[in-house]
Short mmCIF file of C-alpha atoms in Angstrom, two decimals:
data_model
loop_
_atom_site.label_atom_id
_atom_site.label_comp_id
_atom_site.label_asym_id
_atom_site.label_seq_id
_atom_site.Cartn_x
_atom_site.Cartn_y
_atom_site.Cartn_z
CA MET A 10 -136.37 -32.26 -108.63
CA PRO A 11 -134.67 -32.32 -105.26
CA THR A 12 -136.37 -30.52 -102.16
CA PRO A 13 -134.13 -27.14 -101.34
CA SER A 14 -132.31 -27.58 -98.21
CA PRO A 15 -134.16 -25.61 -95.46
CA LEU A 16 -132.38 -21.94 -94.70
CA ASP A 17 -130.50 -21.57 -91.40
CA PHE A 18 -132.24 -18.13 -91.19
CA ASP A 19 -135.45 -16.21 -92.08
CA PRO A 20 -134.96 -14.67 -95.03
CA ILE A 21 -138.34 -13.11 -94.74
CA ASP A 22 -136.90 -11.93 -91.05
CA ARG A 23 -133.67 -10.51 -93.19
CA ALA A 24 -136.11 -8.84 -95.64
CA GLY A 25 -137.43 -7.26 -92.67
CA ASP A 26 -134.15 -5.99 -91.40
CA LEU A 27 -133.27 -5.02 -94.81
CA TRP A 28 -136.84 -2.85 -95.12
CA GLU A 29 -135.61 -1.41 -92.36
CA GLN A 30 -132.04 -0.40 -93.29
CA ASN A 31 -133.43 0.90 -96.61
CA TRP A 32 -136.22 2.93 -95.37
CA PRO A 33 -135.21 4.25 -92.18
CA GLY A 34 -137.70 6.04 -90.19
CA GLU A 35 -140.62 4.68 -91.11
CA PRO A 36 -143.10 3.81 -88.09
CA PRO A 37 -142.81 0.27 -86.65
CA GLU A 38 -146.04 -0.53 -87.90
CA VAL A 39 -144.63 -0.45 -91.57
CA TYR A 40 -141.78 -3.00 -90.74
CA ALA A 41 -144.28 -5.27 -89.05
CA SER A 42 -146.51 -4.84 -92.25
CA MET A 43 -143.78 -6.06 -94.65
CA ARG A 44 -142.92 -8.83 -92.54
CA ALA A 45 -146.67 -10.01 -91.82
CA VAL A 46 -147.71 -9.68 -95.42
CA THR A 47 -144.48 -11.69 -96.36
CA SER A 48 -145.67 -14.07 -94.20
CA ILE A 49 -148.86 -14.85 -95.19
CA MET A 50 -147.75 -14.91 -98.63
CA ARG A 51 -145.24 -17.38 -98.04
CA ALA A 52 -147.72 -19.59 -95.84
CA GLN A 53 -150.54 -19.20 -98.50
CA GLN A 54 -147.71 -21.22 -100.82
CA ILE A 55 -147.05 -23.39 -98.12
CA LEU A 56 -150.58 -24.62 -97.42
CA ILE A 57 -151.36 -24.79 -101.11
CA GLY A 58 -148.50 -27.07 -101.95
CA GLN A 59 -149.22 -29.08 -98.81
CA LEU A 60 -153.54 -29.08 -99.64
CA ASP A 61 -152.80 -30.19 -103.02
CA ALA A 62 -150.37 -32.55 -102.32
CA MET A 63 -152.92 -34.38 -100.21
CA LEU A 64 -155.64 -34.37 -103.03
CA ARG A 65 -153.10 -35.13 -106.05
CA PRO A 66 -154.45 -39.07 -105.22
CA TYR A 67 -158.04 -37.60 -106.45
CA GLY A 68 -156.88 -35.92 -109.12
CA ILE A 69 -158.15 -32.45 -108.19
CA THR A 70 -156.90 -29.11 -106.89
CA PHE A 71 -157.68 -27.06 -103.50
CA SER A 72 -159.51 -24.79 -105.83
CA ARG A 73 -161.40 -27.35 -107.14
CA PHE A 74 -162.17 -29.13 -103.50
CA GLU A 75 -163.83 -26.35 -102.62
CA ALA A 76 -166.36 -26.10 -105.62
CA LEU A 77 -166.95 -29.88 -104.95
CA VAL A 78 -167.68 -28.99 -101.27
CA LEU A 79 -169.36 -26.18 -101.86
CA LEU A 80 -171.64 -28.30 -104.59
CA ALA A 81 -172.04 -31.06 -101.86
CA TYR A 82 -173.08 -28.56 -99.15
CA SER A 83 -175.73 -27.04 -101.25
CA ARG A 84 -179.40 -28.08 -100.45
CA ASP A 85 -179.65 -29.83 -103.74
CA GLY A 86 -176.23 -30.64 -104.75
CA SER A 87 -175.87 -28.01 -107.62
CA LEU A 88 -175.47 -23.83 -108.22
CA PRO A 89 -176.01 -22.06 -111.01
CA LEU A 90 -172.12 -21.03 -112.09
CA SER A 91 -172.38 -17.39 -111.39
CA LYS A 92 -173.38 -18.54 -107.43
CA VAL A 93 -170.19 -20.72 -107.01
CA GLY A 94 -168.03 -17.67 -108.14
CA GLU A 95 -169.95 -15.64 -106.00
CA ARG A 96 -169.53 -18.10 -103.01
CA LEU A 97 -165.81 -18.97 -103.60
CA GLN A 98 -165.12 -15.25 -104.58
CA VAL A 99 -163.69 -15.93 -107.98
CA HIS A 100 -163.81 -14.10 -111.31
CA ALA A 101 -165.93 -16.15 -113.53
CA THR A 102 -163.59 -17.22 -115.48
CA SER A 103 -161.98 -19.10 -113.07
CA VAL A 104 -165.13 -21.22 -112.35
CA THR A 105 -165.68 -21.97 -115.88
CA ASN A 106 -162.09 -23.62 -115.64
CA VAL A 107 -162.72 -25.49 -112.28
CA ILE A 108 -165.67 -26.95 -113.58
CA ASP A 109 -164.65 -27.74 -116.93
CA ARG A 110 -161.90 -29.84 -115.29
CA LEU A 111 -164.45 -30.97 -112.46
CA GLU A 112 -166.87 -32.15 -115.35
CA ALA A 113 -163.82 -33.93 -117.64
CA ALA A 114 -163.47 -35.89 -114.40
CA GLY A 115 -167.06 -36.86 -113.74
CA LEU A 116 -167.03 -35.72 -110.53
CA VAL A 117 -169.69 -32.53 -111.73
CA ARG A 118 -171.75 -32.27 -114.68
CA ARG A 119 -173.52 -28.93 -116.59
CA GLU A 120 -177.12 -28.80 -116.55
CA PRO A 121 -179.32 -25.98 -117.96
CA ASN A 122 -180.89 -24.01 -115.03
CA PRO A 123 -184.92 -24.48 -115.09
CA LYS A 124 -185.15 -21.27 -113.19
CA ASP A 125 -182.80 -19.03 -115.79
CA GLY A 126 -183.50 -20.26 -119.39
CA ARG A 127 -180.07 -19.06 -120.01
CA GLY A 128 -178.23 -20.24 -117.22
CA THR A 129 -175.98 -23.34 -116.48
CA LEU A 130 -176.00 -25.26 -113.25
CA ALA A 131 -172.93 -27.56 -111.89
CA VAL A 132 -174.35 -30.24 -110.16
CA ILE A 133 -172.10 -32.51 -108.40
CA THR A 134 -172.35 -36.48 -109.35
CA ASP A 135 -172.01 -39.45 -106.67
CA GLU A 136 -168.36 -39.80 -107.77
CA GLY A 137 -167.68 -36.10 -106.92
CA ARG A 138 -169.59 -36.45 -103.64
CA GLU A 139 -167.01 -39.37 -102.79
CA VAL A 140 -164.08 -37.60 -104.09
CA ALA A 141 -165.17 -34.42 -101.42
CA HIS A 142 -165.99 -36.84 -98.59
CA LYS A 143 -162.40 -38.62 -99.03
CA ALA A 144 -160.82 -35.60 -99.35
CA THR A 145 -162.23 -33.60 -96.32
CA GLU A 146 -161.50 -37.01 -94.37
CA GLN A 147 -157.82 -36.24 -95.07
CA PHE A 148 -158.17 -32.72 -94.79
CA ASN A 149 -159.65 -33.03 -91.09
CA ALA A 150 -157.02 -35.56 -90.46
CA ALA A 151 -154.41 -33.29 -91.31
CA HIS A 152 -156.06 -30.48 -89.41
CA PHE A 153 -155.80 -28.60 -92.91
CA ALA A 154 -152.04 -28.63 -92.91
CA MET A 155 -151.87 -26.11 -89.80
CA SER A 156 -151.54 -28.87 -87.06
CA ALA A 157 -148.14 -26.92 -86.30
CA LEU A 158 -150.42 -23.77 -84.54
CA ASP A 159 -152.52 -24.54 -81.50
CA LEU A 160 -156.09 -23.80 -80.98
CA GLY A 161 -155.78 -20.66 -79.72
CA GLU A 162 -153.23 -19.63 -82.51
CA LEU A 163 -155.90 -20.86 -84.94
CA ASP A 164 -158.62 -18.63 -83.09
CA ALA A 165 -156.50 -15.35 -83.14
CA LEU A 166 -154.96 -16.16 -87.01
CA PHE A 167 -158.51 -16.54 -87.66
CA VAL A 168 -160.11 -13.22 -86.26
CA SER A 169 -156.88 -11.13 -87.14
CA LEU A 170 -157.32 -12.15 -91.01
CA ARG A 171 -161.35 -11.34 -90.82
CA ARG A 172 -160.51 -8.09 -89.68
CA LEU A 173 -158.64 -7.39 -92.87
CA ARG A 174 -161.14 -9.17 -95.05
CA ILE A 175 -163.95 -6.96 -93.21
CA ASP A 176 -161.50 -3.70 -93.62
CA ALA A 177 -161.51 -4.72 -97.12
CA LYS A 178 -165.27 -5.16 -97.71
CA ASP A 179 -164.66 -8.57 -98.56
CA PHE A 180 -168.26 -9.58 -97.42
CA GLY A 181 -171.07 -7.47 -95.73
CA ALA A 182 -170.07 -8.02 -91.75
CA GLU A 183 -172.05 -6.98 -88.76
CA HIS A 184 -169.74 -4.57 -86.49
#
């Protein structure tokens, strides 16, 4: 399927203008918030598309990459499935799906958790470590598909989005 041609206008900015026309009298923060949240959602789609394209040669997606790196950086290359979900901030069903696919690809294996007779560990394999390492090298070289922004912009973006995450109680933060 061919890639569509870029638009000759910013559809999010135009949607913002329409928002202002259809919701007159709102505080300026409402219009700015609408443009910002829509831009964040579109940026997420763009980034996932670019990152997944970089990962395609390794047969993984960004969510699987995150799990591999989490396991690679863990103390002994393994974590209980519940910890994987907690650290990646995803539902248990999503963890099961990601680990199933990584296991089918030979990048992770499941083992009984010796500390919890009912629990299961996800353990990264040597091949999984290699894939995580090579994919990380590629992401680092591509600045995680964020090369359009300079260091100051990246830092400011992180700080701004972190404030949203703190406000949402995404994690316990010291104030």
